[in-house]
Amino acid sequence: MQEQLIDSQIEAKLGSFQELPVLFIGSGFSRRYLGFPDWSSLLEHFARQCNHDNPLAYARYSRQVEIEGSKENLLPRIATLIENDFNRQWYETANSKNLKQNLVQFVKNGGSPFKWFVADFFKKDKFESQDQLLQDELAIFARLANRSIASVITTNYDGLIEHYLSDYKKFVGQEELIFSTVHGVHEIYKIHGCCSQPESIVINENDYIEFGNKKAYLAAKLLTLFVEQPVVFIGYSLQDDNIRNILSEIVNCIDNEKLAILKNRLVFIEWNHGHSEKNEISSHTINFSNTKVLHMTKITVSDYKAVFAGLAKIRSQYDLKILRKLKNDVYEVVTHNRPVEEYRTINLDGESSSDPKTVAGVTLNNSGQSIFIPTPSELYRDIVLDNGGYNPDNLIDQCFELLLKHNSGSLPGYKYISSYSGTLPAYLRDFKAGHIDHFFSKTLRNQRARQPITWNDFLQLMKSESVRAFARFHLIKPEEIKALELKKVLVEIFNQDPDIFEHLEKPHEKTDLKRAIKVLDWLLYGKEKTA
């Protein structure tokens, strides 16, 4: 009876927030649901791997660091020593017959084999637990996605969170978060990296030095989230140095008056290893060296059902995926003064039959009526995935000319032209290509003449280089480029990363991919009509 009372109090406390909460999730979360180790246990695992499974290997590294006097950075220093030995052994014993091509390419590009294998350790294809209680908890957690969680900050490497919050925009690494525009809605911030990008993982001494050098910038990014929304910590210890350091930076940025406001916004969830009789709600205080004090609520639980049930009571009136797109598109309009995504009206409650990728980007037609305009990225995506839902007549009559002007006349458009019901406007009369070579400059065609490759050659490149293989797409013999085969490759790329254009760092990589999509557009919708 007492346990039920505490659970109801926990649900009431968490469900009382007026704003959507930010979840700050640590390794305890992944340990509970996937059985992954904490940091020291992870390092012990790799210490044994590079020391012939010696059970005392980790103790030797730990003792060495203590002798060095590196107590403040104990685990990062241990990780550095293990990484050095692991990499040396890997280079000495690597067998080309058993090496994955993407691993070879990663190492050739300067990547650490140790980080590759750490990332691989955390990769999973299945995220479902066999335990019924854990299944129930994760089912409730998944239901929080569209209406109850503003965003998630995590230091975890694994993909558990994004598996259950699959539509959330993911930012990997401290640098991507700092230099990207974040909106605080429907986003995941993986500040210590992700197993999907081994080079992003923060684990060794140098990683933490770099992280520390930029932590003030990170704190500035996170400050708005902390001040404006409740923050719920799950899967951390109150003694965790990572959390204390981040909180210290945030506390340094605000005065005591604002600290008092945070008191009612910060909630720390502590797991008590299944002892339900010890469940309770209490207060907790953290003292910082600058004499500032941070007060928060501490909730001790034996499981997370009451926690997630409480969070589920917080409901946004609107679909959060759409709200993020709205914030992003308004930002684009204000900062770049150019048309942005989505071409149809939608319901902010998310109940429309279609699934719009964007919801803003407003201009006026000649009659003064507002219309919505897709971005170039959305058009390219629509050619591949066929999910834009654009009305070809409206698109061509109202905004495609404007889009062409803003993009040097170079966009895919045969899909919409082929379904246009009227007489083509004058601006599209020269929008035609008689041959596939229309999409390749003379320089690129000359390169193909000297170094042609087959379609199968290209597929092999895709296995090792992924999307960067399109840098050699122009070398494929034209007669070997088949529409359906090309579409299959491009669909796989966009399914893996719908926002691929945002994540490609080098301009030529975007250009190469766009060229391939324009070729696909022509092969599917333009070739027969222009032949």
PDB file of N, CA and C in Angstrom, residues 18 46 89 91 181 223 417 420 423 473 493 508 515:
ATOM      1  N   GLN A  18       4.479  22.105 -16.132  1.00  0.00           N
ATOM      2  CA  GLN A  18       3.700  22.800 -17.159  1.00  0.00           C
ATOM      3  C   GLN A  18       4.408  22.790 -18.508  1.00  0.00           C
ATOM      4  N   PHE A  46      38.187  -4.086 -22.242  1.00  0.00           N
ATOM      5  CA  PHE A  46      39.188  -3.882 -23.291  1.00  0.00           C
ATOM      6  C   PHE A  46      40.608  -4.068 -22.765  1.00  0.00           C
ATOM      7  N   GLN A  89      48.786  -3.571 -30.440  1.00  0.00           N
ATOM      8  CA  GLN A  89      48.560  -5.001 -30.662  1.00  0.00           C
ATOM      9  C   GLN A  89      47.734  -5.241 -31.928  1.00  0.00           C
ATOM     10  N   TYR A  91      47.592  -3.377 -34.689  1.00  0.00           N
ATOM     11  CA  TYR A  91      48.432  -3.174 -35.877  1.00  0.00           C
ATOM     12  C   TYR A  91      49.387  -4.354 -36.098  1.00  0.00           C
ATOM     13  N   THR A 181      22.259  24.676 -35.358  1.00  0.00           N
ATOM     14  CA  THR A 181      21.104  25.380 -34.817  1.00  0.00           C
ATOM     15  C   THR A 181      20.198  24.351 -34.158  1.00  0.00           C
ATOM     16  N   LEU A 223      22.059  25.950 -21.619  1.00  0.00           N
ATOM     17  CA  LEU A 223      21.516  26.834 -20.593  1.00  0.00           C
ATOM     18  C   LEU A 223      20.039  27.136 -20.818  1.00  0.00           C
ATOM     19  N   ILE A 417       7.269  17.782 -63.967  1.00  0.00           N
ATOM     20  CA  ILE A 417       6.936  18.155 -65.346  1.00  0.00           C
ATOM     21  C   ILE A 417       6.157  17.030 -66.026  1.00  0.00           C
ATOM     22  N   TYR A 420       2.537  17.243 -65.051  1.00  0.00           N
ATOM     23  CA  TYR A 420       1.891  18.559 -65.170  1.00  0.00           C
ATOM     24  C   TYR A 420       0.756  18.473 -66.188  1.00  0.00           C
ATOM     25  N   THR A 423      -0.151  23.461 -70.170  1.00  0.00           N
ATOM     26  CA  THR A 423       0.935  23.784 -71.091  1.00  0.00           C
ATOM     27  C   THR A 423       2.109  24.307 -70.277  1.00  0.00           C
ATOM     28  N   PHE A 473      30.858   8.604 -59.208  1.00  0.00           N
ATOM     29  CA  PHE A 473      29.653   8.225 -59.950  1.00  0.00           C
ATOM     30  C   PHE A 473      29.780   8.570 -61.432  1.00  0.00           C
ATOM     31  N   ILE A 493      20.377   4.994 -48.805  1.00  0.00           N
ATOM     32  CA  ILE A 493      21.100   6.114 -48.196  1.00  0.00           C
ATOM     33  C   ILE A 493      20.150   7.008 -47.418  1.00  0.00           C
ATOM     34  N   HIS A 508      31.490  19.421 -52.087  1.00  0.00           N
ATOM     35  CA  HIS A 508      31.527  18.550 -53.270  1.00  0.00           C
ATOM     36  C   HIS A 508      30.784  17.241 -53.022  1.00  0.00           C
ATOM     37  N   ARG A 515      23.918  15.360 -58.023  1.00  0.00           N
ATOM     38  CA  ARG A 515      24.048  15.022 -59.445  1.00  0.00           C
ATOM     39  C   ARG A 515      23.432  13.648 -59.719  1.00  0.00           C
TER      40      ARG A 515
END
